[in-house]
C-alpha angles and dihedrals in degrees: 000000000000124000112278137202099204116081135192113265128219114255136209121263096244112098085354101175092048093048091047090052088053090050092051090047089053090048090054094049099040092050093045094235114185134209108290095026115129125236122222116275120274088252093053093045090049090054094047093047094041087228135121120270089241090059091048090048091052091049090051089053089056091052092045091050088053090052094243098119140023123220111211111195111241093004107065140241121318136187109255123232108235092190101055121226100299104085105133105184143008134221125215120195120209133199095358121158123225088250092055092048089048091054090050094049092048090052092048093045091050089054091044091054092047090049092048092051092049101035111023118104121236087251091056092046091050090049089058089049091050093049092047091049089052089051090052092051091052092045090057085067093045093257124135121190120206087189093059091044089053091048092050095052094041089053090048093052096040093049089058089067094223112120094188093057090044094053098041097048092042091055090049091050091049092051091047090051091056092048092050096044089050093051129080088254092061094122121131094218092067089071094059088086091065096053097087090051090054090056092045089048092053090049092049092050091049090051091045091237101155098178094054093041092050091050092049097049090049090050091051091048095048092050091051096047094054088072092052088067095055 
């Protein structure tokens, strides 16, 4: 793993394992870690986070359960590849404005929602509903989880059975995450306002209501992009 500038930050005791998982998720995104890259050791993460190794281990379990990392016994913790080993080409965008990227994401998300409605299994749709319900429960206590948000959107994109849409929109979301975390508006609590829309979106997809689902995903996107401009 290359040298990085972004470091793990200590977290409060309340909901410790969840907040540690958020901190590790931010570390992954802000440092641009790629599938196969290795995370710091439990001992090093414990020192950076000023938390016990047991708490770090529990946070890693959360990330592993969400399919973000892979714990290899005796070797360490590695970023998991959500695309498998069959990616055949890459696309690099140059000189794009935030507005142009926003238009692209909205188009991709609209297609992702349509694909999910038409192609997702009932199990996948119910998984989105379950994740969104979990987000709502946490939000009632003023807690927002980037890890759950990532899991929700990954499930949405994967269930659409279109790897190109999955990969493109995921890269856009990762880049947007870095922009927002680097800005003055990089505060987790701002995302609490989008939690109800995630639940409504999951319900609309389950009911195959394309018009409502399309409106909700656009509303979520527009809310997120306003902070990329700050």
